[in-house]
Tab-separated table of C-alpha atoms in Angstrom:
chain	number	residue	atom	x	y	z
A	1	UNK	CA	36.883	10.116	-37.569
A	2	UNK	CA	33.670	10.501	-39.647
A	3	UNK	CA	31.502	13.583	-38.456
A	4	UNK	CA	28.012	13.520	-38.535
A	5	UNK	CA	26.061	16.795	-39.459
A	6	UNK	CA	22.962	17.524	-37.860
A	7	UNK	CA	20.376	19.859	-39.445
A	8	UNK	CA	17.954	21.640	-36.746
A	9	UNK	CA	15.187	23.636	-38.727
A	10	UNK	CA	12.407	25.578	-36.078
A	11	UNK	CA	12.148	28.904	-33.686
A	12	UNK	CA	11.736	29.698	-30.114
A	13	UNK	CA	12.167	26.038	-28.801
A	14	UNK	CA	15.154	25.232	-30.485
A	15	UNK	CA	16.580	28.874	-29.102
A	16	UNK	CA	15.139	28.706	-25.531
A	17	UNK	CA	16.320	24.960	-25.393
A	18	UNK	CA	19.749	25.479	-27.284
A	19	UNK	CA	22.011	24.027	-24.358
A	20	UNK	CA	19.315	21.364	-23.591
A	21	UNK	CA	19.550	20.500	-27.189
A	22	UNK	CA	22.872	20.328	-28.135
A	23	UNK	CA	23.554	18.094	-25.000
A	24	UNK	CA	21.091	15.811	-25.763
A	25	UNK	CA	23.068	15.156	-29.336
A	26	UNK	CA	26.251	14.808	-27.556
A	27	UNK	CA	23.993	12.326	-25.662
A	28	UNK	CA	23.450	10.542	-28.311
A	29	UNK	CA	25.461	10.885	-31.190
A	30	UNK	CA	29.194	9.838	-30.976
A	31	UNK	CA	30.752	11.578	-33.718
A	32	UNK	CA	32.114	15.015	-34.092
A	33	UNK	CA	29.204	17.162	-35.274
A	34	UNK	CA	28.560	19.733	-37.769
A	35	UNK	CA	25.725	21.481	-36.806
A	36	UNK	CA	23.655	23.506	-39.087
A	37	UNK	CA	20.930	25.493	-37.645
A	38	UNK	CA	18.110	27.364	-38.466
A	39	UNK	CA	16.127	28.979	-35.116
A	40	UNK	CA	15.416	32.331	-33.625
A	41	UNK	CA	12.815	33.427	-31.206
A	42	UNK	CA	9.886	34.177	-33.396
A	43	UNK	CA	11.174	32.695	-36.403
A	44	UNK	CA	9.025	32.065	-39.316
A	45	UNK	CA	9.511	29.028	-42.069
A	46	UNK	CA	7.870	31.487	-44.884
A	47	UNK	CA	8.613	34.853	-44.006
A	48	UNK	CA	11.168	37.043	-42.297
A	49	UNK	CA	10.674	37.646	-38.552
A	50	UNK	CA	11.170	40.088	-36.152
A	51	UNK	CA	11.805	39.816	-32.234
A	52	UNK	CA	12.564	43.162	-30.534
A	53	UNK	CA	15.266	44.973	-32.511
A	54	UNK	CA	16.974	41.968	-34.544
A	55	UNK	CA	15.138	40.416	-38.122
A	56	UNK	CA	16.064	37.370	-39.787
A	57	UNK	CA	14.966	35.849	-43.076
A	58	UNK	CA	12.767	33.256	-43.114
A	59	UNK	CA	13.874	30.073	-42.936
A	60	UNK	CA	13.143	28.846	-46.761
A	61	UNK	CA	14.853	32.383	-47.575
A	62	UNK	CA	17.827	31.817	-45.824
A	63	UNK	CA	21.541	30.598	-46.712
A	64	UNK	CA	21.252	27.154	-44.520
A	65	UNK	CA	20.581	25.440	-47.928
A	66	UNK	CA	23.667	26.544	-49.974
A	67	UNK	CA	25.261	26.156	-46.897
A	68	UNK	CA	24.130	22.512	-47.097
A	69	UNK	CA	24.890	22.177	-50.816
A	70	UNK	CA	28.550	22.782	-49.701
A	71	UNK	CA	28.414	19.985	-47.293
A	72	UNK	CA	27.049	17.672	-48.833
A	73	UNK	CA	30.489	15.358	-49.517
A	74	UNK	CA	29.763	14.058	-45.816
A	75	UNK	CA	30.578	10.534	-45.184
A	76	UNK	CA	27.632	9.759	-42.741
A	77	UNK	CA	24.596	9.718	-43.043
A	78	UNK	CA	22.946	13.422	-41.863
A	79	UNK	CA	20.173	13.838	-39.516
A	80	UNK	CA	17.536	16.565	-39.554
A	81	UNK	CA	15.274	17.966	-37.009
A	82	UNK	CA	11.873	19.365	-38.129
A	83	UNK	CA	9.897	21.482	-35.498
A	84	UNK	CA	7.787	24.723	-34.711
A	85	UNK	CA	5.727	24.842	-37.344
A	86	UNK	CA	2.960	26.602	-35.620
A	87	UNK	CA	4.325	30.126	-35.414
A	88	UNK	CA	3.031	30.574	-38.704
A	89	UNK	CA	-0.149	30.190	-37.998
A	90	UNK	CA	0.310	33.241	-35.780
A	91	UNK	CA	1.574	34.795	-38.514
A	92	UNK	CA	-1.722	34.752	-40.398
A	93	UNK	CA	-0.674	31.785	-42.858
A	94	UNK	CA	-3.517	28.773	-42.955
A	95	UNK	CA	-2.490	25.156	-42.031
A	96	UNK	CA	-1.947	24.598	-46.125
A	97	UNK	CA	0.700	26.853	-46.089
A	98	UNK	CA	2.473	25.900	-43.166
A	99	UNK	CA	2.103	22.252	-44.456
A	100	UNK	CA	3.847	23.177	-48.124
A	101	UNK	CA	6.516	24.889	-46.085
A	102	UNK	CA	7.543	22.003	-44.046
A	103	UNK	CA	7.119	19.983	-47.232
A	104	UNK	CA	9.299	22.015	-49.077
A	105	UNK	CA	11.875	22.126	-46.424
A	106	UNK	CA	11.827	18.261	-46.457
A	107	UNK	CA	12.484	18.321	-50.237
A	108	UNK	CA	15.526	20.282	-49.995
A	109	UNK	CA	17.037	18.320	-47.665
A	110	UNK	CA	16.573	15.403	-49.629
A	111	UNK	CA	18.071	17.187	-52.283
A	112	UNK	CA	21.115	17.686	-50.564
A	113	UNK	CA	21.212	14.266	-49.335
A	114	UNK	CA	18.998	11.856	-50.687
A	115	UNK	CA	19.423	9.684	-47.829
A	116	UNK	CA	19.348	11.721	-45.017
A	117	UNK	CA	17.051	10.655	-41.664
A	118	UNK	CA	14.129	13.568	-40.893
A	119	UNK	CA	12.025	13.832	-37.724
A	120	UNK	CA	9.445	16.035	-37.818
A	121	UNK	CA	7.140	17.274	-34.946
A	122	UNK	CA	3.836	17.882	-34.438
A	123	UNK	CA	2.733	21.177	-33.337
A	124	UNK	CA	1.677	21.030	-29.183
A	125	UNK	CA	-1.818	20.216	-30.051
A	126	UNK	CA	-2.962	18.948	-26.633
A	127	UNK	CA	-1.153	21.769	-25.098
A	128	UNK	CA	-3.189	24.764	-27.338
A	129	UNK	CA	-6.734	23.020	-26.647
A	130	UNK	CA	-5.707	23.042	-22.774
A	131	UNK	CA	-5.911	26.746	-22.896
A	132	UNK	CA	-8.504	28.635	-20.858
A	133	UNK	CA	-9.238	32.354	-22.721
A	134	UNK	CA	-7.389	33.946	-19.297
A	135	UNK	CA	-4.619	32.020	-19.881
A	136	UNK	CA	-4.693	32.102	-23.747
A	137	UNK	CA	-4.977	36.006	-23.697
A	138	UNK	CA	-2.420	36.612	-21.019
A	139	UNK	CA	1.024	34.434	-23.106
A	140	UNK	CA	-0.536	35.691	-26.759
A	141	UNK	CA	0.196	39.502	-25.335
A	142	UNK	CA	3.373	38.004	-23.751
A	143	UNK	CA	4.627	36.367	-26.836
A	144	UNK	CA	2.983	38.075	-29.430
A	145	UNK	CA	1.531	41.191	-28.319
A	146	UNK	CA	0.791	42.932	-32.110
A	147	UNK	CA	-1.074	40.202	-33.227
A	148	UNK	CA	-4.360	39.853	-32.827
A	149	UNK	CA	-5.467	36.502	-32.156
A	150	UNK	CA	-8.958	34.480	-30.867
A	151	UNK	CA	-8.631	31.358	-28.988
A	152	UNK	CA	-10.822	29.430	-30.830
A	153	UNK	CA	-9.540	30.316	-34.121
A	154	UNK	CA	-5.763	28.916	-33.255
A	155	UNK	CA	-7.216	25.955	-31.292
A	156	UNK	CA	-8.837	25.221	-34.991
A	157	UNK	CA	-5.647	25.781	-37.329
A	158	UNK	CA	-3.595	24.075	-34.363
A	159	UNK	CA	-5.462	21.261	-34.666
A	160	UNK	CA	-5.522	21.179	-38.591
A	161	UNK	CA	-1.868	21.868	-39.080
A	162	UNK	CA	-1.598	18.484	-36.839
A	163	UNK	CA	-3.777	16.719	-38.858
A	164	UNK	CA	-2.156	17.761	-42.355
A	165	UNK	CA	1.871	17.201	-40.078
A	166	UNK	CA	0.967	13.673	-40.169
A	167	UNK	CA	-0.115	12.973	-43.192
A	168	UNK	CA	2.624	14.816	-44.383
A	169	UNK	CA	5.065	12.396	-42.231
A	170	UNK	CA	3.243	9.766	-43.596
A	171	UNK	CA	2.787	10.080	-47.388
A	172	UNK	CA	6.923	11.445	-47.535
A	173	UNK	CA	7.943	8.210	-45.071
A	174	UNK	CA	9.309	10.834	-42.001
A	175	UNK	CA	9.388	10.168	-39.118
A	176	UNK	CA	6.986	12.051	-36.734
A	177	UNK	CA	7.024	12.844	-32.695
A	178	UNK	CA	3.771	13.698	-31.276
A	179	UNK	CA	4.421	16.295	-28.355
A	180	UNK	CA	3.577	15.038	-24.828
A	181	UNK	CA	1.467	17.642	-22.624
A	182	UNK	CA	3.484	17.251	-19.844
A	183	UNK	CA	6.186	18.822	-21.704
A	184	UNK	CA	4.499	21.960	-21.146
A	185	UNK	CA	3.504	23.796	-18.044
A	186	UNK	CA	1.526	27.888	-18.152
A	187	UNK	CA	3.431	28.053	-21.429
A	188	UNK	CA	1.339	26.221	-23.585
A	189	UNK	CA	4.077	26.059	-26.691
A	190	UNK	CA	7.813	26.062	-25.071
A	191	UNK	CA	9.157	22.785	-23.762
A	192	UNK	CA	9.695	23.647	-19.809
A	193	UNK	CA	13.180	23.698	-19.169
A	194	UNK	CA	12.981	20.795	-16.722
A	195	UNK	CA	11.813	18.442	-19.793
A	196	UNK	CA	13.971	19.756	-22.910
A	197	UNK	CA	16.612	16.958	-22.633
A	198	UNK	CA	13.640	14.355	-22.587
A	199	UNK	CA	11.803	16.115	-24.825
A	200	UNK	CA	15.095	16.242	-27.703
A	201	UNK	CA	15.780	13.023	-26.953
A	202	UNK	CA	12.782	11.742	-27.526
A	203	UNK	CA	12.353	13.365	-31.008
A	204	UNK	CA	16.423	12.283	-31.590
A	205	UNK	CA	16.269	8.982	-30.531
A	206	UNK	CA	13.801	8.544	-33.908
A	207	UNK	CA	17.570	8.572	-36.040
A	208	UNK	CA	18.890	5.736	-37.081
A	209	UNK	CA	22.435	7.177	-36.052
A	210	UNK	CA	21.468	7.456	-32.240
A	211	UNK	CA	22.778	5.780	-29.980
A	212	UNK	CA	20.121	4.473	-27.222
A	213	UNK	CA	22.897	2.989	-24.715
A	214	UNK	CA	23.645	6.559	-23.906
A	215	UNK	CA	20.604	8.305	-23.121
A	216	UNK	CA	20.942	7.754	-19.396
A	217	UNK	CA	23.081	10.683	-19.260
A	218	UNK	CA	21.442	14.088	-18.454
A	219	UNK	CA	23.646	16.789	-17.574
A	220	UNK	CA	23.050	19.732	-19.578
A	221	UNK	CA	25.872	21.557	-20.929
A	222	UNK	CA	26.824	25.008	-19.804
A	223	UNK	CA	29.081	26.388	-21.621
A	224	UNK	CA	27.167	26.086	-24.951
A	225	UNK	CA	26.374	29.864	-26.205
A	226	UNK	CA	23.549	30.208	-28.609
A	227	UNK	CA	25.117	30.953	-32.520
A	228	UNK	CA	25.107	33.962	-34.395
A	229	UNK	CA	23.123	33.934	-37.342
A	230	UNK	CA	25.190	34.337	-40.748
A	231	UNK	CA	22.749	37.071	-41.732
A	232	UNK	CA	20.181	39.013	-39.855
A	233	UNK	CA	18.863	43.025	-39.123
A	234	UNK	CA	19.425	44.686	-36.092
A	235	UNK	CA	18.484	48.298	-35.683
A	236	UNK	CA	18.144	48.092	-38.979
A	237	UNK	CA	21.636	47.080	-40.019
A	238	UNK	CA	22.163	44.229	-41.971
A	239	UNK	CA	24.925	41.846	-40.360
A	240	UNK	CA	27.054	39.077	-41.804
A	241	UNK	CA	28.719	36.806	-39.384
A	242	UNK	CA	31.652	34.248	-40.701
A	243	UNK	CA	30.207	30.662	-40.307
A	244	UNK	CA	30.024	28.465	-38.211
A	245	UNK	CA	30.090	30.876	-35.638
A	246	UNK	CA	30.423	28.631	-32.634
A	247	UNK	CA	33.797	25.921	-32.743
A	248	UNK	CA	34.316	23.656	-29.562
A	249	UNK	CA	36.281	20.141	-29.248
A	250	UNK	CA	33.640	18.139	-30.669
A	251	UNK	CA	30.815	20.345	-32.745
A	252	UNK	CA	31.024	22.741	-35.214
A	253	UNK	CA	27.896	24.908	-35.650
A	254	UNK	CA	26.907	27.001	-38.688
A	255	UNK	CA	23.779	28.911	-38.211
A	256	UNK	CA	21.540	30.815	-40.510
């Protein structure tokens, strides 16, 4: 049987919603996957990140492309997820950069396959300009406590990186998935657990490849663990893992 790689580029939500997401594929694509990943808690499209005492490149820096390059004999047609693109902006970079990242990124998956179907979110836009300052101050110590941040000033880039995401989608013909609030509870930029198979579903079921007959089923997988990156830093050790780093009956996942 064909198998249909899958390309997941973002951070925190892809990592906090790993099990949610890979069910949702085996929702709704049929083939035997090859998943190729790209995530971390914190991670950054343009720089390298750090969350407590592991580091990993950033995602434009990292081996997920030549690890594509080597793939790229695949009968089907590949999919590719595009999300959180906002961490950057708490990263100090303006909406322009954040917008050439996710452009780039959309390049080089073209250049591995020319054909292959992209979905790209926008960041939670409704969710940031929800935010009272008590509530703002409270998760930006929580989630990024050495970075000093106003409310107004993110509600502002938030709102222009959204802008910029969709005219991005639109002048490179992507397709793009506009966030729902109630996706979102006192966390005003992870997907609540309760709404992660919805939610990657509904930015999935964008692919030509998925199959809509089966998105009835919900039952989250459990014994999906989260992959080990092929390179990252902790305690300032450099680690190489062997991909893909995570083999069951019917996915194969390489992550980076």
């Amino acid at each position: 049987m064909s198998r249909q790689t899958v390309v997941l580029l973002g951070a925190s939500n892809v990592t906090f919603g790993w099990r949610h997401l890979i069910s949702a594929l085996r929702i709704g694509l049929s083939a035997p996957l090859d998943i190729f990943a790209a995530g971390g808690l914190g991670r950054s499209y343009l720089g390298p990140s750090r969350f407590a005492h592991r580091s990993l490149p950033g995602i434009l820096d990292s081996q997920i492309w030549n690890a594509l390059k080597a793939n790229s004999e695949t009968q089907t047609r590949p999919v590719a997820l595009v999300t959180d693109l906002g961490n950057d902006l708490v990263y100090g970079c303006s909406s322009d950069d954040v917008v050439q990242a996710a452009n780039q990124s959309i390049e080089r998956l073209r250049e591995f396959r020319a054909d292959i179907d992209i979905v790209l979110t926008r960041p939670p836009r409704e969710s940031v300009d929800s935010l009272s300052p008590r509530r703002f101050r409270f998760f930006a110590s929580v989630l990024f406590p050495f970075r000093r941040m106003e409310l107004p000033d993110i509600q502002n880039a938030t709102a222009e990186l959204d802008d910029r995401v969709v005219e991005l989608a639109r002048r490179l013909n992507v397709a793009v998935v506009k966030p729902e609030l109630d996706w979102y509870g006192l966390d005003p930029i992870h997907i609540r657990r309760a709404c992660r198979v919805e939610a990657f579903c509904r930015m999935a079921e964008q692919w030509d490849a998925w199959n809509a007959s089966q998105s009835e089923q919900r039952r989250v997988a459990a014994s999906v663990a989260l992959p080990i990156p092929h390179q990252r830093t902790a305690f300032g050790r450099s680690i190489t893992t062997p991909q893909p780093s995570r083999q069951y009956r019917n996915a194969d996942i390489h992550a980076y």
